[in-house]
Coordinates of C-alpha atoms and ligand atoms in Angstrom, one line a residue:
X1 CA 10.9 248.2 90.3
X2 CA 7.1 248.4 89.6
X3 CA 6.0 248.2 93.0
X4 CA 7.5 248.0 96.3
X5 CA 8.6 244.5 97.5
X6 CA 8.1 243.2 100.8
X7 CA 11.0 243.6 103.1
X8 CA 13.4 240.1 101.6
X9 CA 17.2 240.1 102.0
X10 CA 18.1 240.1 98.7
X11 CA 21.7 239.1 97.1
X12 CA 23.2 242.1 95.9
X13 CA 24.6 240.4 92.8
X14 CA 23.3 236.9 91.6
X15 CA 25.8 234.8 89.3
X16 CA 24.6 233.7 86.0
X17 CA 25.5 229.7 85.5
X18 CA 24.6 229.5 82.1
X19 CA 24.1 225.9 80.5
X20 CA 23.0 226.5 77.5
X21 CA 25.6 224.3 75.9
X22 CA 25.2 221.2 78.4
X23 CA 21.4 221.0 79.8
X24 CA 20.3 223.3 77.1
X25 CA 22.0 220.5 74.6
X26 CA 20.3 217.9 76.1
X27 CA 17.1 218.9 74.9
X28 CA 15.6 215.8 72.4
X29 CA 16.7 216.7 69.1
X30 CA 20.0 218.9 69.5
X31 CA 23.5 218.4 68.8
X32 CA 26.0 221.2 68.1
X33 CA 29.4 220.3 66.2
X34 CA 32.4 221.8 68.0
X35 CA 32.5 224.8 66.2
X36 CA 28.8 225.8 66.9
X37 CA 29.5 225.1 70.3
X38 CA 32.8 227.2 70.3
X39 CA 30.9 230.3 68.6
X40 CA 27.8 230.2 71.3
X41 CA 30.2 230.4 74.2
X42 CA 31.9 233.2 72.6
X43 CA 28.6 234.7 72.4
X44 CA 28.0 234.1 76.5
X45 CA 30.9 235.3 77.4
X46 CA 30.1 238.2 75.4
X47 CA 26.7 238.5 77.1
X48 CA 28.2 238.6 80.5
X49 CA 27.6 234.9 81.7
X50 CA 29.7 234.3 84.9
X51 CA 29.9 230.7 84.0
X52 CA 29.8 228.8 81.1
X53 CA 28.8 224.9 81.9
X54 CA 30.1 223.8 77.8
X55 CA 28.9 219.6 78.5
X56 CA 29.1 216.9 80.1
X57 CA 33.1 215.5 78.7
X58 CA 32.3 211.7 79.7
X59 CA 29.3 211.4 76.8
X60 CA 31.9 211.6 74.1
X61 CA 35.2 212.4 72.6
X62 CA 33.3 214.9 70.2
X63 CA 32.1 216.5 73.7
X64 CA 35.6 216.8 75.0
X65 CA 37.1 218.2 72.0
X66 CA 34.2 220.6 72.2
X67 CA 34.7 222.0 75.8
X68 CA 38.6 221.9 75.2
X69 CA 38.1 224.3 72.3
X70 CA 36.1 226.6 74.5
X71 CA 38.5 226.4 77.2
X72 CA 41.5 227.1 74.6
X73 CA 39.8 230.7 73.7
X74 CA 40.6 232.3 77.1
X75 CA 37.2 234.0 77.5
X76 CA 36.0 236.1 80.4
X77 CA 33.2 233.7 81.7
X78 CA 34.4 230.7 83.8
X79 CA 34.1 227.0 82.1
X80 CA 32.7 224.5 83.9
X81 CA 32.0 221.0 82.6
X82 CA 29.9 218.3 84.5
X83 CA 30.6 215.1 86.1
X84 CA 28.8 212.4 88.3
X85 CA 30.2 211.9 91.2
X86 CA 32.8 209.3 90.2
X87 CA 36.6 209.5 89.0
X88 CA 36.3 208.5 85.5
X89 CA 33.8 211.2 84.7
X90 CA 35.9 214.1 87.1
X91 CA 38.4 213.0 85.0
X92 CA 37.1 213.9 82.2
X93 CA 36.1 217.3 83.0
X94 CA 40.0 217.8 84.2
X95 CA 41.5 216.4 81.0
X96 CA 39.6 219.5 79.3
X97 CA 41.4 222.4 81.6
X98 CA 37.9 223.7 82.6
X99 CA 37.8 226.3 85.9
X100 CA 35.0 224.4 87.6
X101 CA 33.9 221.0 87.8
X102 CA 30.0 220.8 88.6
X103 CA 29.9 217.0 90.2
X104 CA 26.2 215.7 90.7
X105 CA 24.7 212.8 92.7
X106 CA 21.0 212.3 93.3
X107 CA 19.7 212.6 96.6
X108 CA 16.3 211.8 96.1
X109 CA 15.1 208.0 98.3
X110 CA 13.4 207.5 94.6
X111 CA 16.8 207.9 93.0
X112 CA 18.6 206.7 95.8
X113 CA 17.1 203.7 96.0
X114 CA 15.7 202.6 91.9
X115 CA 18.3 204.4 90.0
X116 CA 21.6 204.3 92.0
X117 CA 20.8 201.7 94.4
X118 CA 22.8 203.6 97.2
X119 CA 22.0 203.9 100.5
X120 CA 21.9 207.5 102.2
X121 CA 25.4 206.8 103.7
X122 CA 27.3 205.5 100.5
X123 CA 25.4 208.6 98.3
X124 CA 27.3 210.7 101.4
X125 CA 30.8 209.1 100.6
X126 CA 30.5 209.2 96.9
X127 CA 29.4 213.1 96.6
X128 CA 32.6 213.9 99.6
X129 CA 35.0 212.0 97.2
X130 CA 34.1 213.3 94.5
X131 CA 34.5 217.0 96.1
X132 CA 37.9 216.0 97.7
X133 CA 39.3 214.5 94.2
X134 CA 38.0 217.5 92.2
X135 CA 40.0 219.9 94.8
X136 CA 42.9 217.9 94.8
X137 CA 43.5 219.1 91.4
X138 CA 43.4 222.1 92.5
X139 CA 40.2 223.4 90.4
X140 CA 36.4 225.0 91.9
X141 CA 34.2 222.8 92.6
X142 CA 30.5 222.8 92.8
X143 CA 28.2 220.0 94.1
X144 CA 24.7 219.2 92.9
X145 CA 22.0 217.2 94.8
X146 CA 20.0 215.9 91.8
X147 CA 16.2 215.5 92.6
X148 CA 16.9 218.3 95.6
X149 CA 13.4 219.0 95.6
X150 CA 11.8 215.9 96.0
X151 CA 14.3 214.9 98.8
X152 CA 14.2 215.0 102.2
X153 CA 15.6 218.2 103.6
X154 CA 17.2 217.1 106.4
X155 CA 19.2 214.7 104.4
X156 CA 19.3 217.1 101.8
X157 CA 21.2 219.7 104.5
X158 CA 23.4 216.8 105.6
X159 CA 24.8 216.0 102.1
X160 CA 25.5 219.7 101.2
X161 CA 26.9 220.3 104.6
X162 CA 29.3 217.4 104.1
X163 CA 30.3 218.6 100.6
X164 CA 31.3 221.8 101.6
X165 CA 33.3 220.5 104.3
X166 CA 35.1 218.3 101.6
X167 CA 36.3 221.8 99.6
X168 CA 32.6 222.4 97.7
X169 CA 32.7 226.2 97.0
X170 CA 29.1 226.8 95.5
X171 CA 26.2 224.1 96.3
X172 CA 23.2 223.7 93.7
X173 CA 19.7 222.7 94.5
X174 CA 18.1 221.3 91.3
X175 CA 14.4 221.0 90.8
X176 CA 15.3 218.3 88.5
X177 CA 12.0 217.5 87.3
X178 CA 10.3 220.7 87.9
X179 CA 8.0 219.9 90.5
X180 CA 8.6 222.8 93.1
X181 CA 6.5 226.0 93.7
X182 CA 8.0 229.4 94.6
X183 CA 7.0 228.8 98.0
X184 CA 8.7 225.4 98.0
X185 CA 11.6 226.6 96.7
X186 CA 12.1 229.4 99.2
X187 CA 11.8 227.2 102.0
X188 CA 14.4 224.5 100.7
X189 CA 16.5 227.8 99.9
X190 CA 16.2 229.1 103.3
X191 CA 16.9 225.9 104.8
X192 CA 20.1 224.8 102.7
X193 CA 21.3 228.5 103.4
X194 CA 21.6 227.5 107.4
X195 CA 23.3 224.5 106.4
X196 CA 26.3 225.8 104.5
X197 CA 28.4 228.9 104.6
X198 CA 29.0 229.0 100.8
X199 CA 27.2 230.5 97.9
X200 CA 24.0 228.6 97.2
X201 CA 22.5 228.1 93.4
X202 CA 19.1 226.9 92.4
X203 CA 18.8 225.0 88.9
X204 CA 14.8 224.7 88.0
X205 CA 13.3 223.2 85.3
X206 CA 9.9 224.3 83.2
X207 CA 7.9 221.3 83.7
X208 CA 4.8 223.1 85.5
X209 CA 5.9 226.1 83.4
X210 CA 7.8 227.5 86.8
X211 CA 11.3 227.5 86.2
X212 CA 11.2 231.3 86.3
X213 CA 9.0 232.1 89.4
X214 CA 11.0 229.1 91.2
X215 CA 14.5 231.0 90.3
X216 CA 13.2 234.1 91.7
X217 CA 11.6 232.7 94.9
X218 CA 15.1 231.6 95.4
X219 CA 16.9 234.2 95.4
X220 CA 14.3 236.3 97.7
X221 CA 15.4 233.6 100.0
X222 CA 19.5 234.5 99.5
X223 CA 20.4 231.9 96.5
X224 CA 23.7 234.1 94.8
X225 CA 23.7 231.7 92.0
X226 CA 21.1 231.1 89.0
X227 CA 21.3 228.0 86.5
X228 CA 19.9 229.3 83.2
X229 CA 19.5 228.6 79.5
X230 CA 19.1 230.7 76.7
X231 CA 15.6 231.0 75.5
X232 CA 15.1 228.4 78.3
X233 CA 15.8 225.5 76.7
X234 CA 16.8 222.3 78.3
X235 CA 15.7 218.7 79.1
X236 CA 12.1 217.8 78.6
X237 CA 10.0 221.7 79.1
X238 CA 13.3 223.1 79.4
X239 CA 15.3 225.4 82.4
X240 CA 14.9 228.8 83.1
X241 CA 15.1 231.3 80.7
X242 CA 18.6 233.4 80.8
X243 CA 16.7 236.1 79.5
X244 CA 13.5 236.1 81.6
X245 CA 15.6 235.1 85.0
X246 CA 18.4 238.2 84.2
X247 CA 15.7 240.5 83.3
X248 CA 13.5 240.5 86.1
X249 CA 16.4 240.3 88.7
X250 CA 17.4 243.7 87.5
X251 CA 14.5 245.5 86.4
X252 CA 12.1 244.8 89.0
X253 CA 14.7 243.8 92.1
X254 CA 17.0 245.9 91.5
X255 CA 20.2 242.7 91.7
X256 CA 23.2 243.3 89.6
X257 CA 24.1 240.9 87.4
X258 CA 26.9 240.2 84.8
X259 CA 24.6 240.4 82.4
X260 CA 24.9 243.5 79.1
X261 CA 21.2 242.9 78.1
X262 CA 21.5 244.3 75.4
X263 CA 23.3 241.5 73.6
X264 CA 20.4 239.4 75.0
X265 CA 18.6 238.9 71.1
X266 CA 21.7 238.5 69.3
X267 CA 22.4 235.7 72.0
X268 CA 18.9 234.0 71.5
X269 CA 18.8 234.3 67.9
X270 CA 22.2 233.0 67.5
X271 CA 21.4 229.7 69.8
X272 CA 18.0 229.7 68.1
X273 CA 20.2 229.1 64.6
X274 CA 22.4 226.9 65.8
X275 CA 20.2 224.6 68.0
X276 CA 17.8 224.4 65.5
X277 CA 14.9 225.5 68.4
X278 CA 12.3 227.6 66.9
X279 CA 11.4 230.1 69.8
X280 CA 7.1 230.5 70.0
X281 CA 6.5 234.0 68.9
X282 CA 4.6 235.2 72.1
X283 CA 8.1 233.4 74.3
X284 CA 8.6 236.9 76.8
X285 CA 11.7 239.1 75.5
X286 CA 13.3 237.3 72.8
X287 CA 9.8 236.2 70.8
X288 CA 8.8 237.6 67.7
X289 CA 6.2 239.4 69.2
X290 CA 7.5 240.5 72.3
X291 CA 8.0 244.1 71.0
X292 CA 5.6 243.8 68.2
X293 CA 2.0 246.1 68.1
X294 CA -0.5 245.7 66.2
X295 CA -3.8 247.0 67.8
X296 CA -4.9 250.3 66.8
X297 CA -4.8 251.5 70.2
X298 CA -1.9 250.0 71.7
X299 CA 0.4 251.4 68.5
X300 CA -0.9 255.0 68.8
X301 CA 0.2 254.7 72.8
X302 CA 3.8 253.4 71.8
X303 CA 4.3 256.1 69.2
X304 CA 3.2 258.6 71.8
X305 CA 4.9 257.0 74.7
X306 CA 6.7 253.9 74.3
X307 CA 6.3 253.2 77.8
X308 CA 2.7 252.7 77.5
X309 CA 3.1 249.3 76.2
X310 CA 6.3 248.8 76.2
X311 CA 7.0 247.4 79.9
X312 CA 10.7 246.6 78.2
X313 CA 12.4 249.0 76.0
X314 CA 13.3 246.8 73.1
X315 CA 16.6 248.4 73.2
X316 CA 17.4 247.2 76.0
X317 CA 17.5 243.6 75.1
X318 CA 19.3 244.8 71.7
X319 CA 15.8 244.1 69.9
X320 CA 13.4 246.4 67.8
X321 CA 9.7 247.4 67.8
X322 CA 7.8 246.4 65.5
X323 CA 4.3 247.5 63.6
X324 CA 2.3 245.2 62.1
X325 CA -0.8 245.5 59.7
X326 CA -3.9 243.4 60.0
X327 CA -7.0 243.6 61.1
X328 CA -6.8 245.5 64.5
X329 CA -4.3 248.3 62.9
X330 CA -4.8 251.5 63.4
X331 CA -3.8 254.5 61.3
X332 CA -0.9 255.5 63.5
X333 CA 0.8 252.0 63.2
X334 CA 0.4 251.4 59.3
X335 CA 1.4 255.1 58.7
X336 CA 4.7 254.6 60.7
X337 CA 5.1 251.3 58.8
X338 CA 4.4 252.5 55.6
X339 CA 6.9 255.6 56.2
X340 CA 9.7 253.2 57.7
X341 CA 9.4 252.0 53.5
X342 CA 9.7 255.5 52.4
X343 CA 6.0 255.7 51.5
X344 CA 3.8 258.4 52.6
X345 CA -0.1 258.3 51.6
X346 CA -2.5 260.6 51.7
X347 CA -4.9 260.9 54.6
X348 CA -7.5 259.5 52.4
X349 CA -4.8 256.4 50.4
X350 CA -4.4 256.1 53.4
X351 CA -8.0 255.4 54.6
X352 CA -8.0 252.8 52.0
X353 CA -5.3 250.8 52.7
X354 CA -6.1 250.4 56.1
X355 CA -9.9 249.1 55.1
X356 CA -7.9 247.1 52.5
X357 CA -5.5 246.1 55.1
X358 CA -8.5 245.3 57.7
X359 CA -10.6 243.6 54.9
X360 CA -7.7 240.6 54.8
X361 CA -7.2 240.2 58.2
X362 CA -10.8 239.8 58.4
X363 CA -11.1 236.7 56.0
X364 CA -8.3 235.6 58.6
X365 CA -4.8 236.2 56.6
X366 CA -2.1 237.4 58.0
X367 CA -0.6 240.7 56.3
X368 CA 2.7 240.7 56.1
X369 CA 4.9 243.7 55.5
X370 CA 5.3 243.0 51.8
X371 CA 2.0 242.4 51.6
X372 CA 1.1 246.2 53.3
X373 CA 4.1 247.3 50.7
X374 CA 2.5 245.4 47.6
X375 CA -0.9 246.8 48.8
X376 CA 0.4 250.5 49.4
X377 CA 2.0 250.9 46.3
X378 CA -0.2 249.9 44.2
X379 CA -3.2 251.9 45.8
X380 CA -0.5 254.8 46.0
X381 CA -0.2 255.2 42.2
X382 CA -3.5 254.9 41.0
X383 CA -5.4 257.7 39.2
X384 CA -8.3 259.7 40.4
X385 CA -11.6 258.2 39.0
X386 CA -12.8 261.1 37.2
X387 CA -10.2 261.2 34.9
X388 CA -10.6 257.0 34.2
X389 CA -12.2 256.2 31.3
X390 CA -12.8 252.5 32.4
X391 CA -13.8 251.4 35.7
X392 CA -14.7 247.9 37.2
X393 CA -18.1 247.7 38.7
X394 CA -18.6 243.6 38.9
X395 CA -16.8 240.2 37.3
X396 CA -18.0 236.6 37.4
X397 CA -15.9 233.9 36.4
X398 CA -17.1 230.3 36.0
X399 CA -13.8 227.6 35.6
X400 CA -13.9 223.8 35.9
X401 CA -12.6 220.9 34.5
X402 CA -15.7 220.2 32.7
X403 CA -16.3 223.7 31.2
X404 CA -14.4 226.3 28.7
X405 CA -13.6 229.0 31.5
X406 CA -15.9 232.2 30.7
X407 CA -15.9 235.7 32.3
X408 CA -18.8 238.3 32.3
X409 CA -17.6 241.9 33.1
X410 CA -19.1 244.8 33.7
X411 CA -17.6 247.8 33.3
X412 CA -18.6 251.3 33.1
X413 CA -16.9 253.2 30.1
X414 CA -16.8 256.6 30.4
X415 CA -20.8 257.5 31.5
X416 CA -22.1 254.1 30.4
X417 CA -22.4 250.7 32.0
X418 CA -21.6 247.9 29.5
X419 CA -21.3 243.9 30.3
X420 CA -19.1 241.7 28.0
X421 CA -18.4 237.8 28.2
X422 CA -15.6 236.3 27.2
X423 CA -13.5 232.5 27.2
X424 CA -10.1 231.9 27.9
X425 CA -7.8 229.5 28.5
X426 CA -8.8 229.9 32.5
X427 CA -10.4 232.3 34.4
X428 CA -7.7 235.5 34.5
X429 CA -7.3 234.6 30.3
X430 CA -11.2 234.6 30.1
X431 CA -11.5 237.8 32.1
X432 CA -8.2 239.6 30.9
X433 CA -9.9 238.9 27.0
X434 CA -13.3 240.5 28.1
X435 CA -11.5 243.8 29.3
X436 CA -9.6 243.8 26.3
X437 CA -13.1 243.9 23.9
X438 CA -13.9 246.6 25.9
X439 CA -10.9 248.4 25.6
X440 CA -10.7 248.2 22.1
X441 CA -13.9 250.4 21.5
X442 CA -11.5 253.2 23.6
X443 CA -8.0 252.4 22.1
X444 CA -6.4 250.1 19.9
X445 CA -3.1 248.4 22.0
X446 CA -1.5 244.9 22.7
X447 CA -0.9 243.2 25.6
X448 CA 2.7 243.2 25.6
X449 CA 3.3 241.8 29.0
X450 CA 1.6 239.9 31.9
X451 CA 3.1 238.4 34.9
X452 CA 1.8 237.1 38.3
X453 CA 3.4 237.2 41.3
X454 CA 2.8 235.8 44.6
X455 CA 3.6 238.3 47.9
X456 CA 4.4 236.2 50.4
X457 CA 4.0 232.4 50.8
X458 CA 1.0 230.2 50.9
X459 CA -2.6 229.5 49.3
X460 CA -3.7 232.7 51.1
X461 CA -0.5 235.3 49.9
X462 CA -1.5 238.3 47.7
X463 CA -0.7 238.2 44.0
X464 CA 0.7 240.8 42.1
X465 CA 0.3 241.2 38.6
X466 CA 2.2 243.5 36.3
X467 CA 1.1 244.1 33.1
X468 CA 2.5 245.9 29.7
X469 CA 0.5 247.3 26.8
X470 CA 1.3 249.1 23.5
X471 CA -0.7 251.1 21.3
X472 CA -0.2 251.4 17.8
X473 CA 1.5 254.7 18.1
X474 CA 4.2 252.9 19.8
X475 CA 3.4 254.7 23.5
X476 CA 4.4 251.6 26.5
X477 CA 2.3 251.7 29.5
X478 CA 2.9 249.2 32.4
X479 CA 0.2 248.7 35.5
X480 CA 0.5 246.4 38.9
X481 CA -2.3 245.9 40.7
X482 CA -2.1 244.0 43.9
X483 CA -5.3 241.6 45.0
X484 CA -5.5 238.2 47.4
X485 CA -7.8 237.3 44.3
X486 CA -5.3 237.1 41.3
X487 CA -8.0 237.7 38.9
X488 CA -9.1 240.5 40.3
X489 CA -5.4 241.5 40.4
X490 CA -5.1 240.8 36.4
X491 CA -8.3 242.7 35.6
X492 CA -7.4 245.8 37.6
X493 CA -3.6 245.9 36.1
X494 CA -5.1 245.5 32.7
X495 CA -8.1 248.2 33.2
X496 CA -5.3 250.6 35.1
X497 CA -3.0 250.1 32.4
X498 CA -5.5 251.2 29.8
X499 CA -6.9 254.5 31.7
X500 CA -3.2 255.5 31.5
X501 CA -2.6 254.7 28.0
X502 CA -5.6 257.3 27.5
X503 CA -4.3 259.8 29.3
X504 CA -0.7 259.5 27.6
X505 CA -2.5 259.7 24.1
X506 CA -4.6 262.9 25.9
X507 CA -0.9 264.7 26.7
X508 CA -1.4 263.9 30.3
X509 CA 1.6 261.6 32.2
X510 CA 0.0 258.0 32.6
X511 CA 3.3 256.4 33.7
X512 CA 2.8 254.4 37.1
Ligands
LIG601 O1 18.4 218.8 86.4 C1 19.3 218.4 87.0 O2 19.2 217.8 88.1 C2 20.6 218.6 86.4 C3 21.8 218.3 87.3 C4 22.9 217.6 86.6 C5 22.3 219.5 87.9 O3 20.8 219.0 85.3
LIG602 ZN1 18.9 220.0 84.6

């Protein structure tokens, strides 16, 4: 705990009532085969999920087969399936030898009155029967007041009182659309809790982006149970996060939960996969970035003290650190970058490829790692400039559909500065030809080999380009020169390439 709490009778375990694989399904745009379905509840029950809610059996026969699959595995984690309050759907739920049947009837006067056309007193008799018929078989049951927090409380306490006197063992309040505040929720909480003598749950949705802070209020006011999805998916803006709710119950009230956090990525990645939700890089715990540094100052304090910006050890979600390079890097995090690639620069290569580093994310691209790499290595090998014999000082290159593509170079060669023009075929051609007039004056050799590369993807990724000369006393020299401007990447592989077919003529090692 970060700070000390004010004094709240708190649960001392909640219950995780994970449905992932029936509200977390029911997001726009999802559908998992059985299988998929099969391997994710593995997964939960492997995470420590005290129940698994695997569908709602009524929507389909594909949906049946699915929970009954699930329910053949004989996992840890109860299964639960939903129903409305009604026998066909209860029987459904039964026919698939789940644990628990979670039966649901809105409570709402909007529901009541435009969706089910019910008055107060029948919505009463259907969500006893459907209790009573759910314990006649002899299975848990837990009752659901849809549209709990947009109804009125008194009623709301009378309908959950009158379940639980039918057989209910847990009752759920859901925020159906989302619409509560922590405060809200708290009271509704509070007041249910008077009501019944049976665990109480809380099932809130994202819409106001609350889902979280609503689950906690909750339990500060003595809900036991917590209706979650994995990377908080769900209808519409989703339910709340598994990983967020689990996470702050333990580390900052101090609740117990089923939960082994540390197979909390694996979990998200794997519904992430098969659910086909990309999760937003800067999502709490489970994002991309959640445990990623890039500023200068922020990466020095985590490689002093990971707890300096780590408020979460990334272990203990099962997830990693992570460096990254761009414009805001610092020396501390590229260094420990580079090195996690087995390269180790000088203090002053170094120097370099950070400015080289800071240089792109300053014309706004992102640097990936194999971009750093790409950048490193190539920066890593090159030779000291007093022993090249050709050095870039300037190019211009003019290309066009209306003009033979031309270069002018200037390069200085040994103590002088020369400029040479040249046309080509395109720009790196045009360019590649005028370094090779130079060149000529130096050593005789052929261009054996040229190939581009792109590092990563997109109009902005570096290229690479390798190149192979041979002189005429058969000695190979190959160059790579990394550049977000391929022609400046051909120019520098060709000009490296050369200085070190010098130095191999001179006795001295040129090889890259
Ligand atoms: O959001 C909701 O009200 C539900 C119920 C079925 C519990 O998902
Ligand atoms: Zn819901």
């Amino acid at each position: 705990m970060f700070f000390s709490e004010p004094k709240v009778s708190l649960p001392a375990y909640v219950a995780i009532f994970d449905t992932t694989l029936r509200d977390g399904e029911q997001m726009p745009g999802c559908a998992l085969r059985p299988e998929e379905k099969t391997e994710i509840a593995h997964q939960l029950d492997m995470l420590g999920v005290d129940v698994i809610e695997a569908g709602f059996p009524i929507a389909s026969e594909g949906e049946r087969q699915a929970i009954k699959s699930i329910t053949k595995e004989g996992l840890n984690s109860e299964i639960c399936g939903l129903a409305r309050s009604n026998k066909a759907d209860i029987d459904a739920v039964i026919s698939c030898n789940v644990d628990r049947v979670h039966t649901f009837i809105a409570t709402s006067a909007l529901h009541m009155e435009k969706k089910l056309k019910m008055t107060p007193e029948e919505v009463i008799e259907h969500a006893v029967s459907g209790v009573e018929y759910v314990k006649d078989h002899g299975l848990k049951s837990e009752f659901s007041a849809e549209d709990a927090t947009r109804s009125d409380i008194e009623f709301l306490k009378k309908v959950f009182a009158s379940a639980v006197e039918a057989g209910a063992d847990v009752v759920d309040i859901p925020d159906t659309v989302g619409v509560a505040i922590p405060r809200t929720m708290f009271h509704i909480v509070r007041e249910v809790k008077s009501a019944v003598n049976v665990p109480v749950a809380v099932h809130c949705h994202d819409d106001f982006g609350l889902a979280v802070a609503n689950s906690l209020a909750s339990v500060e006011a003595g809900a036991e149970q917590v209706h979650v999805c994995v990377n908080g998916i769900g209808e519409r803006a989703g339910n709340a996060s598994l990983e967020e709710v689990a996470l702050a119950l333990q580390v900052h009230y101090g609740i117990q939960t089923g939960i082994r956090t540390e197979e909390i990525y694996k979990t998200s990645q794997l519904v992430m996969r098969l659910m086909r939700v990309p999760i937003a890089p800067n999502k709490a715990i489970v994002g991309a970035n959640a445990f990623a540094h890039e500023s200068g100052i922020h990466s020095h304090g985590v490689l002093v003290s990971p707890k300096t910006y780590e408020p979460i050890a990334p272990e203990m979600v099962g997830a990693r650190r992570k460096f990254v390079a761009g414009k805001h890097a610092g020396k501390h995090g590229v260094k420990a970058i580079l090195e996690s690639m087995g390269i180790y620069p000088t203090e002053n290569q170094l120097d370099e490829i950070i400015y080289r580093v800071k240089e792109l994310g300053d014309k706004g691209i992102k640097v990936s790692d194999a971009d750093l790499e790409g950048v490193a290595r190539a920066l890593i090998g090159e030779i000291p400039s007093e022993e090249k014999s050709l050095e870039l000082i300037d190019v211009t290159v003019v290309s066009g559909n209306k003009v033979q593509p031309f270069a002018v170079v200037r390069l200085k060669v040994n103590s002088d500065v020369k400029t040479y023009t040249n046309f080509g075929v395109g720009p790196i051609d045009a360019s590649v030809r005028a370094v090779k007039m130079v060149a000529k004056d130096l050593v005789n050799f052929d261009l054996t080999g040229f190939e581009l590369r792109s590092i990563g993807k997109g109009t902005e990724a570096l290229g690479e380009v390798t190149v192979d000369i041979e002189d005429d006393e058969r000695n190979v020299v190959s160059s790579r020169a990394v550049r977000e401007d391929i022609v400046l990447a051909g120019i520098e592989a060709v000009i490296d390439a050369v200085n070190r077919l010098i130095l191999t003529r001179k006795g001295k090692t040129g090889a890259k």
